[in-house]
Amino acid sequence: MRTQVAIIGAGPAGLLLSHLLHLQGIESVVLESRSRAEIESTIRAGVLEQGTMDILTETGVGERMRSEGALHHGIELAFDGARHRIDLTELTGKAITVYPQHEVIKDLVAARLAAQGELLFEVSGVALHGVETSQPSVTFLHGGAECKLEADFIIGCDGYHGVSRPAMPGQGLRKDFQRIYPFGWFGILVESAPSSDELIYARHDRGFALVSTRSPTVQRLYFQCDPSDHTDNWSDDRIWAELHARLENRDGWKLKEGRIFQKNIIGMRSFVSTPMQAGRLFLAGDAAHIVPPTGAKGLNLAVSDVRLLARGLDQFYRQGSEEHLNGYSDEALKRIWRAEYFSWTMTRLLHTFADATPFEREMQRAELENIVSSRALATSLAENYVGAF
């Protein structure tokens, strides 16, 4: 098999890159270890920045996002028994859309298949070869057969646990930056009407909590927990008691309950691997960086990465120039480190740290008070949240 660009991973990064390359007349093949049904049914939250919304719309895959996603013009910060609205649109002129990641994947898969794009699901034994040469290749098993895919470039979009990052040359010279947080998020999906028109980020002495709208009938809720805990330890009654304690406030607002049909616990980490390129191998999305979900940046960073890669590959095939590709890591990392900083800041600001001193906890409250009292600080938060930079 031969293609111009081999893409490892059919998550949002890999699928969107394949879609963008197709629009530019560049061939690609996407390899994915999971089945189509699995990637389209793995439920993950999705807060889309204005730039992500725009690129999906401009490239013809934003119709369902616009009709079924929830457009939000603000978020709320809750602490000390009160809620404070940050008006994203008034402060930045931009908005966000809450649209689950697996729905974005469905839209991109449909677009690639409609264009007769090559998506190979349920591949195994993926190995990368010759990435420092001009003729890299990928070997794998598919449908019981041994396959080899030759390409001009290989793009690793296969996530933190994928094969692409370990295949990067010069492992001893690479730099990894990581922070593992001492807490996780306990997430639930609930059949109920929305409790709020906008996302609520709540700081409480018992721990962080988040209210997120998924649809008119399904809501996503999170609360800070021990990452080593287990969902079996939490009955529905215990979950609701904890969420009520952390979220309800002096204005009489009440959280709406419903049937809980999914529970999970996710760990929290910040991670960046540099550089994001070596020879003809490039990394994008979670293969190169992870952010805690507090800042709602993961999917948006993946979109930012592949937009840069699509530009660089277009320049290579149209002009024979590698200028943009050679500058990919440096350009991508500017955005990545800013998003890492914002996600780290939001995580530090809103979560309860077991080893925090009383003084440090008061500093959290003071910083929140400053944000909701200062237009300049609220604007800074809003600009980072919507990606207005």
XYZ file of C-alpha atoms in Angstrom:
389
model
C 0.000 0.000 0.000
C 1.147 3.535 -0.733
C -0.170 6.927 0.374
C 1.126 10.431 0.914
C 0.314 10.703 4.633
C -0.144 7.784 7.040
C -2.190 8.766 10.083
C -2.096 6.614 13.221
C -5.307 6.994 15.238
C -8.924 7.803 14.379
C -9.638 10.235 17.169
C -10.565 13.864 16.493
C -6.977 14.787 15.564
C -6.429 11.992 13.045
C -9.859 12.203 11.450
C -9.849 15.989 11.138
C -6.346 15.949 9.663
C -7.415 13.365 7.075
C -10.466 15.507 6.256
C -8.394 18.694 5.874
C -5.837 16.924 3.684
C -8.606 15.570 1.466
C -9.912 19.106 0.920
C -6.375 20.071 -0.145
C -6.090 17.133 -2.569
C -3.630 15.204 -0.394
C -4.083 11.442 0.073
C -4.068 9.825 3.497
C -4.815 6.506 5.171
C -6.009 6.362 8.793
C -5.179 3.327 10.945
C -7.192 2.696 14.129
C -6.896 -0.148 16.639
C -10.532 0.083 17.761
C -13.716 -0.605 15.800
C -15.828 2.134 14.291
C -18.619 1.333 16.748
C -16.229 1.723 19.672
C -14.811 5.111 18.701
C -18.287 6.434 17.961
C -19.737 5.271 21.280
C -16.938 6.123 23.731
C -18.580 9.021 25.551
C -16.319 11.963 26.287
C -17.184 15.553 27.029
C -16.514 18.279 24.507
C -16.300 22.034 24.942
C -15.507 23.554 21.554
C -13.758 26.889 21.333
C -14.827 29.449 18.749
C -11.889 28.526 16.518
C -12.811 24.836 16.613
C -16.429 25.658 15.833
C -15.295 27.784 12.908
C -13.039 25.157 11.338
C -15.722 22.453 11.570
C -18.230 24.792 9.943
C -15.857 26.057 7.239
C -14.867 22.515 6.221
C -18.442 21.219 5.955
C -18.673 19.035 9.056
C -20.375 21.451 11.447
C -24.045 21.023 10.584
C -24.952 18.687 13.464
C -22.779 20.684 15.844
C -24.767 23.811 15.030
C -28.162 22.101 15.260
C -27.575 19.774 18.226
C -24.753 21.415 20.190
C -25.448 23.826 23.040
C -24.102 27.305 22.269
C -22.987 28.992 25.485
C -22.158 32.664 25.885
C -20.902 32.421 29.460
C -19.811 30.225 32.361
C -20.382 30.522 36.101
C -17.874 30.388 38.942
C -19.410 29.264 42.231
C -17.778 29.692 45.626
C -18.714 30.713 49.148
C -22.396 30.022 48.525
C -22.788 32.316 45.497
C -22.520 32.068 41.711
C -20.793 34.637 39.514
C -21.253 34.763 35.729
C -18.360 35.323 33.347
C -19.910 36.690 30.147
C -17.635 35.174 27.512
C -19.268 36.849 24.524
C -19.519 40.296 26.070
C -15.854 40.150 27.128
C -14.385 38.554 23.989
C -16.974 38.619 21.198
C -16.773 34.821 21.056
C -18.668 31.822 22.460
C -18.280 28.084 23.047
C -20.370 25.078 22.054
C -20.880 22.039 24.273
C -20.853 19.150 21.791
C -19.526 15.727 22.844
C -16.285 14.507 21.353
C -17.776 11.249 20.108
C -20.323 13.251 18.115
C -17.473 15.161 16.456
C -15.936 11.781 15.622
C -19.203 10.567 14.078
C -19.350 13.646 11.862
C -15.747 13.246 10.724
C -16.061 9.500 10.054
C -19.181 10.130 7.969
C -17.379 12.825 5.983
C -14.345 10.642 5.298
C -16.434 7.661 4.229
C -18.612 9.843 2.005
C -15.409 10.999 0.280
C -14.267 7.361 -0.021
C -11.423 8.005 2.402
C -9.387 5.047 3.610
C -10.129 4.306 7.261
C -8.851 0.947 8.486
C -10.378 -0.080 11.796
C -9.342 -2.899 14.149
C -5.710 -2.944 13.109
C -3.095 -4.405 15.470
C 0.656 -4.815 15.760
C 1.318 -1.329 14.419
C 5.041 -0.553 14.011
C 6.731 2.488 12.472
C 9.837 2.199 10.292
C 12.311 4.572 8.660
C 10.867 7.730 10.155
C 14.217 9.509 9.775
C 14.280 8.759 6.042
C 12.254 10.206 3.176
C 10.420 6.877 2.794
C 8.887 5.937 6.158
C 6.449 3.052 6.459
C 4.017 1.407 8.846
C 3.481 -2.327 9.244
C 0.356 -3.766 10.871
C -2.160 -6.579 10.901
C -5.603 -6.055 9.417
C -8.242 -8.703 8.805
C -5.711 -11.396 9.645
C -3.274 -10.225 6.958
C 0.156 -8.638 7.378
C 0.196 -5.206 5.735
C 2.767 -2.539 4.927
C 1.851 1.077 4.257
C 4.498 3.302 2.643
C 4.113 7.062 2.930
C 5.885 10.403 2.680
C 4.953 11.316 6.253
C 3.610 9.585 9.360
C 1.414 11.538 11.770
C 0.924 10.051 15.238
C -2.567 10.890 16.531
C -2.920 7.768 18.673
C -3.064 9.290 22.131
C -0.948 9.123 25.249
C -0.715 5.308 25.242
C -0.182 4.925 21.484
C 2.828 3.601 19.598
C 3.832 6.852 17.874
C 5.518 8.767 20.689
C 7.706 5.792 21.765
C 8.773 5.464 18.098
C 10.174 9.009 18.024
C 13.948 8.963 17.356
C 16.380 10.309 19.929
C 14.406 9.201 22.971
C 17.329 10.005 25.268
C 17.381 13.598 24.019
C 13.665 14.200 24.271
C 12.072 16.168 27.096
C 8.876 15.167 28.828
C 7.177 17.531 31.274
C 4.553 16.067 33.594
C 2.448 16.899 36.625
C 0.205 14.179 38.084
C -2.466 15.651 40.345
C -3.392 14.051 43.672
C -7.082 13.855 42.781
C -9.409 12.688 40.026
C -12.886 13.466 38.739
C -15.878 11.261 39.444
C -18.138 11.693 36.409
C -21.766 10.729 35.939
C -24.252 10.899 33.081
C -27.800 11.629 34.216
C -31.213 11.530 32.589
C -32.645 14.905 33.586
C -33.458 18.360 32.347
C -30.595 20.887 32.607
C -29.891 22.276 36.054
C -28.262 25.341 34.523
C -28.185 27.114 31.175
C -24.385 27.322 31.366
C -21.474 25.376 32.857
C -20.928 25.862 36.576
C -17.390 25.522 37.975
C -17.690 25.236 41.751
C -15.024 25.517 44.439
C -15.985 24.046 47.820
C -14.072 22.975 50.906
C -15.245 19.408 50.195
C -13.759 19.611 46.690
C -14.427 20.821 43.165
C -17.667 20.145 41.237
C -18.793 20.828 37.675
C -22.234 21.031 36.072
C -22.201 20.524 32.288
C -25.156 20.258 29.914
C -24.982 17.403 27.411
C -28.462 17.704 25.827
C -32.009 18.737 26.824
C -32.430 15.321 28.470
C -28.897 14.216 29.460
C -26.543 16.023 31.821
C -22.882 15.497 32.699
C -21.757 16.136 36.295
C -18.356 15.777 37.947
C -16.919 16.072 41.416
C -13.389 15.867 42.764
C -12.477 12.493 44.258
C -9.601 10.219 45.214
C -8.211 8.859 41.909
C -7.769 5.412 43.496
C -11.439 5.266 44.525
C -13.893 2.961 42.746
C -17.336 3.718 41.374
C -18.768 0.729 43.284
C -18.102 2.630 46.499
C -20.582 5.322 45.499
C -24.303 4.645 45.651
C -26.608 7.009 43.783
C -27.779 8.504 47.076
C -24.208 9.174 48.167
C -23.382 10.812 44.829
C -26.375 13.137 44.985
C -25.667 14.078 48.597
C -22.098 15.034 47.660
C -23.121 17.066 44.626
C -25.851 18.909 46.538
C -23.381 19.759 49.301
C -20.824 21.179 46.876
C -23.107 22.991 44.455
C -26.148 24.494 46.166
C -25.933 28.061 47.342
C -27.655 30.919 49.099
C -29.933 31.933 46.196
C -32.082 28.791 46.487
C -30.825 27.164 43.269
C -31.251 23.372 43.330
C -29.497 20.677 41.351
C -31.918 18.506 39.349
C -31.620 14.782 39.929
C -32.366 11.916 37.546
C -31.410 8.367 36.680
C -27.653 7.903 36.698
C -26.721 5.643 33.788
C -22.938 6.005 33.702
C -20.241 6.412 36.357
C -16.497 6.699 35.845
C -13.372 8.093 37.490
C -10.696 9.878 35.475
C -7.190 10.777 36.621
C -5.746 14.244 36.234
C -2.391 15.045 34.666
C -0.551 17.707 32.714
C 1.927 16.379 30.147
C 3.984 17.754 27.256
C 6.529 15.869 25.137
C 8.986 17.874 23.041
C 9.806 18.169 20.259
C 6.654 17.072 18.448
C 8.500 16.066 15.288
C 11.522 14.047 14.227
C 12.332 13.320 10.617
C 9.117 12.418 8.835
C 7.201 11.598 12.047
C 4.971 14.226 13.653
C 2.839 14.007 16.799
C -0.538 15.685 17.303
C -3.160 15.800 20.042
C -2.906 13.576 23.102
C 0.086 11.742 21.630
C 2.122 14.861 22.442
C 0.288 16.599 25.273
C -2.374 16.121 27.940
C -4.217 18.808 29.876
C -6.472 18.362 32.906
C -10.091 18.812 31.779
C -10.632 21.827 34.045
C -9.638 24.193 31.250
C -11.622 22.386 28.493
C -8.627 22.460 26.155
C -7.858 18.858 25.080
C -9.952 18.589 21.909
C -9.231 22.183 20.948
C -5.468 21.688 21.159
C -5.770 18.656 18.880
C -7.633 20.791 16.336
C -4.978 23.498 16.588
C -2.195 20.948 15.999
C -3.707 19.424 12.884
C -4.561 22.811 11.428
C -0.847 23.626 11.551
C 0.077 20.242 10.092
C -2.427 20.600 7.260
C -0.942 23.993 6.412
C 2.590 22.575 6.436
C 1.725 19.557 4.317
C -0.144 21.746 1.838
C 2.954 23.945 1.480
C 5.150 20.857 0.992
C 3.033 19.366 -1.785
C 2.194 22.630 -3.527
C 5.511 24.454 -3.225
C 8.058 21.796 -2.285
C 8.887 23.781 0.837
C 9.251 22.329 4.340
C 9.357 25.712 6.084
C 6.036 25.321 7.917
C 6.655 21.654 8.715
C 10.104 22.429 10.147
C 8.540 25.060 12.383
C 5.615 22.876 13.489
C 6.840 22.050 17.008
C 7.791 25.612 17.889
C 4.520 27.021 16.568
C 2.318 24.360 18.156
C 4.050 24.580 21.528
C 3.284 28.285 21.859
C -0.414 27.454 21.985
C 0.096 24.256 23.981
C 2.014 25.870 26.835
C -0.514 28.680 27.085
C -3.315 26.109 27.322
C -1.306 24.068 29.829
C -0.885 27.185 31.946
C -4.581 28.016 31.807
C -5.642 24.443 32.637
C -3.126 24.289 35.485
C -4.356 27.656 36.785
C -8.011 26.600 36.719
C -7.143 23.287 38.381
C -5.110 24.973 41.120
C -7.775 27.629 41.648
C -10.825 25.366 41.961
C -9.685 22.129 43.584
C -9.091 21.292 47.215
C -5.515 20.151 47.896
C -5.158 17.932 50.967
C -1.796 19.467 51.880
C -2.911 23.087 51.424
C -2.444 25.336 54.435
C -5.312 27.545 55.675
C -3.408 30.497 54.212
C -3.272 28.854 50.773
C -6.992 28.111 50.849
C -7.725 31.745 51.627
C -5.532 32.714 48.669
C -7.762 30.595 46.430
C -10.814 32.477 47.648
C -9.078 35.822 47.224
C -8.066 35.001 43.655
C -11.628 33.996 42.773
C -12.930 37.222 44.316
C -10.429 39.208 42.270
C -11.497 37.498 39.032
C -15.219 38.122 39.500
C -14.612 41.694 40.699
C -12.183 42.801 37.983
C -13.152 43.197 34.336
C -9.505 42.862 33.335
C -9.051 39.539 35.160
C -12.431 38.232 33.991
C -11.479 39.143 30.418
C -8.198 37.261 30.718
C -10.033 34.152 31.914
C -12.645 34.495 29.163
C -10.015 34.956 26.437
C -8.215 31.807 27.505
C -11.450 29.856 27.844
C -12.764 30.663 24.348
C -9.302 30.579 22.745
C -9.393 34.222 21.700
C -5.685 34.589 20.978
